[in-house]
CSV table of C-alpha atoms in Angstrom, one decimal:
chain,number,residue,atom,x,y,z
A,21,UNK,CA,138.4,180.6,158.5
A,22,UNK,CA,136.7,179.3,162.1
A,23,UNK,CA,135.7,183.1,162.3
A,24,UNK,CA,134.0,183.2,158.3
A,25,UNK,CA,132.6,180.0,159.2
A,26,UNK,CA,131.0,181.3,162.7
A,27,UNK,CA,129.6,184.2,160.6
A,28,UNK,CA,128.5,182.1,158.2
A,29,UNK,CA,127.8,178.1,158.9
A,30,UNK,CA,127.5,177.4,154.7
A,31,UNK,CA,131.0,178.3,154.5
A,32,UNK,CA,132.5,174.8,156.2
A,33,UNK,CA,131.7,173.2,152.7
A,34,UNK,CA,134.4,175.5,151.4
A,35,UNK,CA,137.3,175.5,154.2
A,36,UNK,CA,137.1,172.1,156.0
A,37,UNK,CA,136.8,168.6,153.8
A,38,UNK,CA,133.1,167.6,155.6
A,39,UNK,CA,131.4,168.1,152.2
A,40,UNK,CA,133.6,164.9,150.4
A,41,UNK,CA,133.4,163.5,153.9
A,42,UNK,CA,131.9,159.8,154.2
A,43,UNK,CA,131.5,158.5,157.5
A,44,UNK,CA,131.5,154.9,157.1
A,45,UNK,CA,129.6,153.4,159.8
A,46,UNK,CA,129.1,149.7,161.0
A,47,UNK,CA,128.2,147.9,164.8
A,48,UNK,CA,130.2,144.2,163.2
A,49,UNK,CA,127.2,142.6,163.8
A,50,UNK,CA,127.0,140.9,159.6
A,51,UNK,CA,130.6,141.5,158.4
A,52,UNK,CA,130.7,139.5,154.9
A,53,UNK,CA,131.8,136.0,155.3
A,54,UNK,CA,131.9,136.4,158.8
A,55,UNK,CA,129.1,137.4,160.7
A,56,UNK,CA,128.6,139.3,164.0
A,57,UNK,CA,132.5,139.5,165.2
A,58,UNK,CA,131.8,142.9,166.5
A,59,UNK,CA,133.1,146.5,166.2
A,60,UNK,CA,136.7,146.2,166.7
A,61,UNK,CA,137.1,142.7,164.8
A,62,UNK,CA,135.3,144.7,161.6
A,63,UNK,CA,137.7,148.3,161.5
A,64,UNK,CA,139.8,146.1,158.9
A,65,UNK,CA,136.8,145.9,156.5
A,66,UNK,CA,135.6,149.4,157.5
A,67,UNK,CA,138.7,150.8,156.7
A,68,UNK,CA,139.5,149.1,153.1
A,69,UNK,CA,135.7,150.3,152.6
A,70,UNK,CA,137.1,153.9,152.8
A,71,UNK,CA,140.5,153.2,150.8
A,72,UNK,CA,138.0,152.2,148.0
A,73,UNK,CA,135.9,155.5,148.5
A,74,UNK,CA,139.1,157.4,147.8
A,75,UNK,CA,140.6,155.1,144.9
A,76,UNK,CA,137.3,154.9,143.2
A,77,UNK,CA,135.0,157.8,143.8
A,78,UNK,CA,137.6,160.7,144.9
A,79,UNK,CA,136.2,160.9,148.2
A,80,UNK,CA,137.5,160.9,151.8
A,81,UNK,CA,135.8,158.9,154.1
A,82,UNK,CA,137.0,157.8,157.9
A,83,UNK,CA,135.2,154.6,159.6
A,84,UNK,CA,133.7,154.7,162.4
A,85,UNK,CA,132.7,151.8,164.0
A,86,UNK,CA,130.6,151.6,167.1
A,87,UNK,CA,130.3,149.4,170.3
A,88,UNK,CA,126.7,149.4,170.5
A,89,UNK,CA,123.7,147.6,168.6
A,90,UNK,CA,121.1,149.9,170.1
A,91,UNK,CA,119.4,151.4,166.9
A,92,UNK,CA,118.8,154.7,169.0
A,93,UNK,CA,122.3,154.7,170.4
A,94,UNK,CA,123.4,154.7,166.9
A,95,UNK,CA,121.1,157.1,165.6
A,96,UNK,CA,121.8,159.6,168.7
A,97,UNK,CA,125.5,159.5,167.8
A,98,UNK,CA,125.8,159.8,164.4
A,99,UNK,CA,123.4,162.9,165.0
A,100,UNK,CA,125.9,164.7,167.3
A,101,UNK,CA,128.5,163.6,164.9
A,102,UNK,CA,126.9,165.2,161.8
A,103,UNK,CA,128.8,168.7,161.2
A,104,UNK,CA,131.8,166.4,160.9
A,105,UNK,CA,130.6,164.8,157.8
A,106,UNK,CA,128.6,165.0,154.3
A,107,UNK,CA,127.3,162.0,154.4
A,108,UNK,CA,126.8,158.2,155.9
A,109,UNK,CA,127.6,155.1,154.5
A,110,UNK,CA,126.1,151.7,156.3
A,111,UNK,CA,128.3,148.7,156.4
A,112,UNK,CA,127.2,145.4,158.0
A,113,UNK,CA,124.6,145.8,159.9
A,114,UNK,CA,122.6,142.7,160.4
A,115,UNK,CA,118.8,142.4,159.8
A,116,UNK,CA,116.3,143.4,160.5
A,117,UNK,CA,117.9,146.0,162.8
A,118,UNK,CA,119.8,147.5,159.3
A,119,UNK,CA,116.3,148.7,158.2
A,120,UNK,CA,114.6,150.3,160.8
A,121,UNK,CA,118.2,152.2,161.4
A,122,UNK,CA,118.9,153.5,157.7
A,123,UNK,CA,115.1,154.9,158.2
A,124,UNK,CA,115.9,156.7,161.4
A,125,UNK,CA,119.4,157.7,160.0
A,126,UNK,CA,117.3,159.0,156.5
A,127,UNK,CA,114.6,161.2,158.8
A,128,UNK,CA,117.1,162.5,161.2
A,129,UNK,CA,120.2,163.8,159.6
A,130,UNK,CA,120.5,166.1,156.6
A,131,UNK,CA,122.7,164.6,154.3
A,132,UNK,CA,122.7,161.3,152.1
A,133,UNK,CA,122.7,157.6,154.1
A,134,UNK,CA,122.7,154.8,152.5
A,135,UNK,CA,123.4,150.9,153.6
A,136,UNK,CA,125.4,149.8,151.1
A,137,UNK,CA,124.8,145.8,151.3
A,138,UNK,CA,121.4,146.5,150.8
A,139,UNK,CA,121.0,149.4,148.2
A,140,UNK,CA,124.7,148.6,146.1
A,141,UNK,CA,124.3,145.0,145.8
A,142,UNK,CA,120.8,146.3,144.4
A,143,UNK,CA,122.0,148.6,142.1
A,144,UNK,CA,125.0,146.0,140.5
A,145,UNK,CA,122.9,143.3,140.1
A,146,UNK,CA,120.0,145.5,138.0
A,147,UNK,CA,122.6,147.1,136.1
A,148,UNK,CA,123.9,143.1,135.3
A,149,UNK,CA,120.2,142.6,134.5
A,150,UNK,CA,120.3,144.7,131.9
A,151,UNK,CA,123.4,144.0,130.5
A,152,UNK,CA,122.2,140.2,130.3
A,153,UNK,CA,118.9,141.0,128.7
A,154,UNK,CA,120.8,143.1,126.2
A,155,UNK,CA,123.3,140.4,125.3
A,156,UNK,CA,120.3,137.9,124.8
A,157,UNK,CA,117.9,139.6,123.6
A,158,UNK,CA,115.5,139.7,126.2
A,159,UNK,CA,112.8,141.9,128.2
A,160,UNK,CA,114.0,143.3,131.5
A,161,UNK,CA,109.9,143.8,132.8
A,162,UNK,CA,108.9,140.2,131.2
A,163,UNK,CA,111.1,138.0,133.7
A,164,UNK,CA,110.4,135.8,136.5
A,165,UNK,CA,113.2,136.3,139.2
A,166,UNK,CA,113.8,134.1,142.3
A,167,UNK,CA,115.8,135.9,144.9
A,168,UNK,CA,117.3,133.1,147.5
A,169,UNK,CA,117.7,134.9,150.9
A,170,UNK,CA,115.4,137.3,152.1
A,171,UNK,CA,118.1,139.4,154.3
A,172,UNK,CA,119.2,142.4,153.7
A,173,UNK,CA,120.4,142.3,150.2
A,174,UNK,CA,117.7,140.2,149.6
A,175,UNK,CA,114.7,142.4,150.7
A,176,UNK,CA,116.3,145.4,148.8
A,177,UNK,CA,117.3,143.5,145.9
A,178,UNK,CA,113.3,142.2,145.3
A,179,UNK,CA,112.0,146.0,145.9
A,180,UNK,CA,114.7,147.4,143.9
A,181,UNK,CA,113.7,145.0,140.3
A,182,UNK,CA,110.1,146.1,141.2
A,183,UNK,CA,110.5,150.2,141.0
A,184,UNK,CA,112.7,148.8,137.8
A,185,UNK,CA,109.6,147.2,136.1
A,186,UNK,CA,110.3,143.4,136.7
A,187,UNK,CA,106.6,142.4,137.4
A,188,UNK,CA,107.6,139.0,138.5
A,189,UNK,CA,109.7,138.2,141.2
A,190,UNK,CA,109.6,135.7,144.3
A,191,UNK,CA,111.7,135.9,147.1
A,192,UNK,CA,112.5,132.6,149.5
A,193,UNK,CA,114.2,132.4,152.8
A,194,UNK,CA,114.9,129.2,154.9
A,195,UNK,CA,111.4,128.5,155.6
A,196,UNK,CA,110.1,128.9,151.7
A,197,UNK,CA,108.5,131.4,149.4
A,198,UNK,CA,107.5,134.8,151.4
A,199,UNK,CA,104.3,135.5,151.6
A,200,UNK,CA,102.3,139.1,152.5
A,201,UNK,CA,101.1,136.7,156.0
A,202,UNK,CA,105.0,136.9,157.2
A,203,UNK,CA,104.6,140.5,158.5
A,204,UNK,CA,107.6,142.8,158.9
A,205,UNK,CA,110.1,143.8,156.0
A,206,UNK,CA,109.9,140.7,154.2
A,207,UNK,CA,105.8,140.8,153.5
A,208,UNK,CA,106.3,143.8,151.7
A,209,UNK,CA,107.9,142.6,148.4
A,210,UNK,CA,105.7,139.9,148.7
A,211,UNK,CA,102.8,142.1,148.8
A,212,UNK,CA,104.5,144.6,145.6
A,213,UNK,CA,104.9,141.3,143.2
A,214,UNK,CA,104.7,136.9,142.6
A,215,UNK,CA,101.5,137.9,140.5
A,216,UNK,CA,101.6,133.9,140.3
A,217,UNK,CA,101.4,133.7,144.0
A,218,UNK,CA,103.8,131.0,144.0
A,219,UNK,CA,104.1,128.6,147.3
A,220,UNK,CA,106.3,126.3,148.3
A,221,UNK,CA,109.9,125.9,147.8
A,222,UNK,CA,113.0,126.6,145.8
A,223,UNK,CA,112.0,123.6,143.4
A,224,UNK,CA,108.2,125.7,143.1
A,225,UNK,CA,109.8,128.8,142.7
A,226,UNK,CA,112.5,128.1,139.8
A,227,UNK,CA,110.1,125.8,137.6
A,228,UNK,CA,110.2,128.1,134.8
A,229,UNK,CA,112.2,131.0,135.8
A,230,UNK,CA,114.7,133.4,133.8
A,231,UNK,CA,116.6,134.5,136.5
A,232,UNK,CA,118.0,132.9,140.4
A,233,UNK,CA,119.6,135.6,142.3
A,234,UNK,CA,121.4,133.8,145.0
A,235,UNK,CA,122.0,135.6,148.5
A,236,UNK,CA,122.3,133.1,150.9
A,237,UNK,CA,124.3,130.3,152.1
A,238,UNK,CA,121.1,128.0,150.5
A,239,UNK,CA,122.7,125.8,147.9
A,240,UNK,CA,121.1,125.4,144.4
A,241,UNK,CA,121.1,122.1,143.4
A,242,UNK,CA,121.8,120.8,139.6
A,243,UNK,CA,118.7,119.1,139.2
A,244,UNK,CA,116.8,122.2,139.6
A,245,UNK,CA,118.8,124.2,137.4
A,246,UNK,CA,116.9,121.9,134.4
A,247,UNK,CA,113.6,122.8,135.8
A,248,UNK,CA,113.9,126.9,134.5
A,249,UNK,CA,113.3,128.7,131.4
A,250,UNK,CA,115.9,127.9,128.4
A,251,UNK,CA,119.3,129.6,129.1
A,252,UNK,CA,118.4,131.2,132.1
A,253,UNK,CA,120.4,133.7,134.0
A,254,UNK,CA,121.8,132.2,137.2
A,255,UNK,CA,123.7,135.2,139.8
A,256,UNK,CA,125.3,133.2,142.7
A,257,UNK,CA,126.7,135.9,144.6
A,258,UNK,CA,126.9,134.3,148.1
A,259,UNK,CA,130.8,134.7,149.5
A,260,UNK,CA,132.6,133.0,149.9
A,261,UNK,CA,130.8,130.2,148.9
A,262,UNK,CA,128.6,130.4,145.5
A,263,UNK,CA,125.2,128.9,145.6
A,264,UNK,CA,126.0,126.8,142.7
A,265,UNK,CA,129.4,126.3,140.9
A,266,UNK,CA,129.9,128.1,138.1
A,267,UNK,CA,130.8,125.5,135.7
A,268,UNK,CA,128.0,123.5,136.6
A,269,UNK,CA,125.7,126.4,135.8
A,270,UNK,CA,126.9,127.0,132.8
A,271,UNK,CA,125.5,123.4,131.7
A,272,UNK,CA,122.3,125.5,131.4
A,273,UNK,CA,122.5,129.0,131.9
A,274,UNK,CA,123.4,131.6,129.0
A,275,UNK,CA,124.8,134.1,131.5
A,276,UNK,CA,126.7,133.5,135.0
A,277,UNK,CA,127.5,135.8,137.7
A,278,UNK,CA,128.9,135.7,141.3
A,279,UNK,CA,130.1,138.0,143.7
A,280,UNK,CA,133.6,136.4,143.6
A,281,UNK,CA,137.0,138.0,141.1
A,282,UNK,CA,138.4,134.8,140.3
A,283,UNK,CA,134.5,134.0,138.5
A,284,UNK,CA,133.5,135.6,135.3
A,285,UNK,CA,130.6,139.1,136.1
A,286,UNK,CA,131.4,139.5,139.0
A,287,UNK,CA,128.2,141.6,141.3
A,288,UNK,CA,130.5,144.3,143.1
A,289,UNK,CA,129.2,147.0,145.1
A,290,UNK,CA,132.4,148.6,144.5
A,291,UNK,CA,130.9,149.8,140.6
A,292,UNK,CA,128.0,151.2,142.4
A,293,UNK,CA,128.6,153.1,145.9
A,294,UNK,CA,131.6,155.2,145.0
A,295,UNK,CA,129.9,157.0,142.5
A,296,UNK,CA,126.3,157.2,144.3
A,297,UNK,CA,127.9,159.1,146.9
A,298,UNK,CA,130.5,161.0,145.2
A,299,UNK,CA,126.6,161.8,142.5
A,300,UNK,CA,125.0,162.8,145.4
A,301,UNK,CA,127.6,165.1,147.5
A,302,UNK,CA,128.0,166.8,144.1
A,303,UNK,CA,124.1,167.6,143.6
A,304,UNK,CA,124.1,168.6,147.2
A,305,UNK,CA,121.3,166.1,147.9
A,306,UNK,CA,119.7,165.7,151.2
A,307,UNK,CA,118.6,162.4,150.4
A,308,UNK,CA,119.3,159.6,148.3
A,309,UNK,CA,116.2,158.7,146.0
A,310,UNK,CA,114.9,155.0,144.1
A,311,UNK,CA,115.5,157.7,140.9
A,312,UNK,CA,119.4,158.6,141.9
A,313,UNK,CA,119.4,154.7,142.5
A,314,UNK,CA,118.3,153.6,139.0
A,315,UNK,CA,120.7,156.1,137.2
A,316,UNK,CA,123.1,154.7,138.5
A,317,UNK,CA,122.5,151.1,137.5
A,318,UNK,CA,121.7,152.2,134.2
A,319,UNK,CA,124.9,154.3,134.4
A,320,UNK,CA,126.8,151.4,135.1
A,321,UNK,CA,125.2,149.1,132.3
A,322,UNK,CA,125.8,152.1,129.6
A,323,UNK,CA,129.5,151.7,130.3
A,324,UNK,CA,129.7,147.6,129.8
A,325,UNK,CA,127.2,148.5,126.6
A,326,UNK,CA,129.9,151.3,125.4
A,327,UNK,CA,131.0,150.6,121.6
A,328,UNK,CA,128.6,147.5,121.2
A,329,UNK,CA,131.2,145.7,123.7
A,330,UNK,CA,128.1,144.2,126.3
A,331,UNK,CA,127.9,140.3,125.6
A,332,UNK,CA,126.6,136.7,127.8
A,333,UNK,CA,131.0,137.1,128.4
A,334,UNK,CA,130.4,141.0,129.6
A,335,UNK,CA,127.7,141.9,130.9
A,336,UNK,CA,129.1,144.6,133.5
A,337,UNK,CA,132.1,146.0,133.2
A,338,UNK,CA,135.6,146.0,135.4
A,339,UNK,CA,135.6,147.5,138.6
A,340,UNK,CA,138.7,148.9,137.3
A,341,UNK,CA,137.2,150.5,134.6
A,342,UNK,CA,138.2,154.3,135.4
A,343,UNK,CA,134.9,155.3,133.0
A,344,UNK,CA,132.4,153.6,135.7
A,345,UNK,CA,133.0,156.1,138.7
A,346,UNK,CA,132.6,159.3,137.1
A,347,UNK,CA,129.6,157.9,135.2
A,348,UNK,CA,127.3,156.9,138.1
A,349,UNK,CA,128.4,160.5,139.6
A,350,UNK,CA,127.1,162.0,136.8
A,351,UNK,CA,123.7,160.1,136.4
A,352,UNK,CA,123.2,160.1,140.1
A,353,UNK,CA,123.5,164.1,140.4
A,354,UNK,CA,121.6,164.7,137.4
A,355,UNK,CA,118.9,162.8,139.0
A,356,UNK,CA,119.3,164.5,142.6
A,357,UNK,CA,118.7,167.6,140.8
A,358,UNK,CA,115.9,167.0,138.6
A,359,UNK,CA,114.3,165.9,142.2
A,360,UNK,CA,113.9,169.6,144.3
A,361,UNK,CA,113.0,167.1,147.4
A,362,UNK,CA,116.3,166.0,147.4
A,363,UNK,CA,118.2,169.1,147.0
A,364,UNK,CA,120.1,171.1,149.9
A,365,UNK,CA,119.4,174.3,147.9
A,366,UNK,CA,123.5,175.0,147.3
C-alpha cells in the first residue's frame, strides 16, 4: 500500500482512514460553561466531541488540542498536519480570534473546516425556526429576531437567519444594540439587517419581537417578555444557565427552547455537525458552503416535520433520532455537489 500510495497520492483515501478522519481542534481558550482553562484542561470535551462524531455521524475523528493561541501558529500546524486528516472541526475558540482563524484555516488547507459553536449552533437553531413557524403558522422571512450576545454563536447565528431570508434581525451585546459604527465582525450583521435601525437596549430591541435568541450570560427579565409580539418564540440557550426560566417563559411564549436536555427543544449542535461533516467528506467537498449549511437545517427540520409529527411540543427532533444523521449527510452532499466550487473532483 505505502508503495501504490507513493505512485499514486489519490490512493490514501482508499488504504488509510484520513478520508473519514476529523481532526478536532481547540487552544481551551472558550470551553462551554467554562471559559479559557486552556489546552490540556479542555482534551475531556475535545474527546467526547469525537466519541459523538463516531456514535452519530460514523466518523473517526482524534482531538487535538494545542498550547498556543497564536492564530498563525495554529494555522502553520494544522497545515503540516493535513495529509493526516479529511477534515477540521473548530471547538472553543474564543472571539474574535475564532473568525479570523476559521478564514485562514478555509484559504489554506484543502478540505472542509468548520467552527462548530459558530456555524452548528447556527444551523440548529434555523432548523428550530422553522419547525416553530410551521407548528404556528407563521412566516420564517416576516420575523423580528433579537439575538442576545454578539460572540461567536451570536455573529454567526445573525448572518446565518439573514442568507435564510429573515429580513429583520438585531443583535445586542453588553453595551446595547450593534450598530455598522462598531467596526470588526460584529458591524457586519448590523450592516446586512435591523431595517428598523433599532437603538438602544434589550427593552428597545424586544418591544414587538417574534423571536429572542439568547447567547449570553445577559438575563431576560419577565417584564420584558410582555413587551413582544403575541406568543413569541423565546430560545434561551445559554449553559448552564438559561437566560430566562423556562416556565416563566412559557407565561407568554407559544414555543420554548434551550440548550439544556433536562428542558423541552433542546438547540444541540450534536443534530447538526455530525452529519455536515460526514455530507461533506462523502461529496468530496473542498469547502463547506452557506448552501451545504441550509440543507442541513432544513434536513433537520424535515425529520421533526416527518408524518405531520412537528408541533409548539416538537419542533426539532431527538438527538437520538437515528433518521437525523444520515439525513443532513445526504442534504449536505447533495448540495456540495450541485456547487463545482466546492468539489475535490473525486
Amino acid at each position: 500500500m505505502c508503495r501504490a500510495i507513493a505512485a499514486d497520492p489519490a490512493l490514501v483515501r482508499r488504504y488509510t482512514w484520513t478520508d473519514r478522519l476529523v481532526a478536532v481542534v481547540s487552544d481551551g481558550t472558550a470551553v462551554l460553561g467554562l471559559g479559557d482553562i486552556g489546552p490540556r484542561a479542555s482534551l475531556p470535551v475535545m474527546e467526547g466531541k469525537s466519541a459523538l462524531f463516531k456514535q452519530f455521524g460514523g466518523l473517526d475523528s482524534i482531538p487535538l488540542v494545542l498550547d498556543t493561541t497564536d492564530v498563525d501558529e495554529i494555522v502553520e500546524t494544522l497545515v503540516r498536519l493535513r495529509p493526516s486528516f479529511g477534515a477540521v472541526n473548530l471547538e472553543d475558540v474564543s472571539a474574535p480570534r475564532c473568525f479570523e482563524l476559521e478564514r485562514r484555516l478555509v484559504e489554506a488547507l484543502d478540505c472542509p473546516v468548520m467552527h462548530d459553536d459558530q456555524h452548528g449552533t447556527a444551523v440548529v437553531l434555523l432548523a428550530a425556526l422553522h419547525g416553530a413557524c410551521a407548528a404556528t403558522g407563521r412566516d420564517l422571512p416576516a420575523l423580528r429576531v433579537v439575538v442576545s450576545g454578539a460572540g461567536a454563536a451570536g455573529i454567526a447565528c445573525a448572518r446565518f437567519l439573514v442568507a435564510a431570508g429573515v429580513r429583520d434581525v438585531v443583535v445586542l451585546d453588553s453595551r446595547g444594540v450593534v450598530d455598522a459604527d462598531r467596526g470588526g465582525e460584529k458591524a457586519l450583521p448590523a450592516a446586512q439587517t435591523n431595517p428598523r435601525g433599532v437603538r438602544g437596549g434589550l427593552a428597545e430591541a424586544l418591544a414587538g419581537a417574534d423571536v429572542f435568541v439568547g447567547l449570553s450570560s445577559a438575563q431576560l427579565p419577565e417584564g420584558l417578555l410582555a413587551t413582544m409580539a403575541p406568543g413569541p418564540f423565546v430560545f434561551a440557550l445559554s449553559n448552564p444557565d438559561p437566560e430566562v426560566h423556562p416556565d416563566v417563559a412559557a407565561r407568554y411564549a407559544s414555543v420554548v427552547s434551550t440548550g439544556r436536555s433536562d428542558f423541552p427543544h433542546q438547540i444541540n449542535d450534536v443534530l447538526a455537525f455530525p452529519g455536515v461533516f460526514a455530507g461533506a467528506l462523502d461529496a468530496g467537498a473542498r469547502r463547506i458552503t452557506e448552501g451545504m449549511k441550509l440543507a442541513a437545517a432544513e434536513a433537520i427540520a424535515a425529520v421533526a416535520a416527518d408524518g405531520g409529527a412537528v408541533s409548539v411540543d416538537r419542533i426539532v427532533p431527538s438527538p437520538f433520532d437515528p433518521r437525523v444523521g444520515p439525513a443532513v449527510a445526504a442534504a449536505v452532499a447533495q448540495a456540495a455537489r450541485r456547487d463545482p466550487q466546492v468539489s475535490a473532483g473525486r
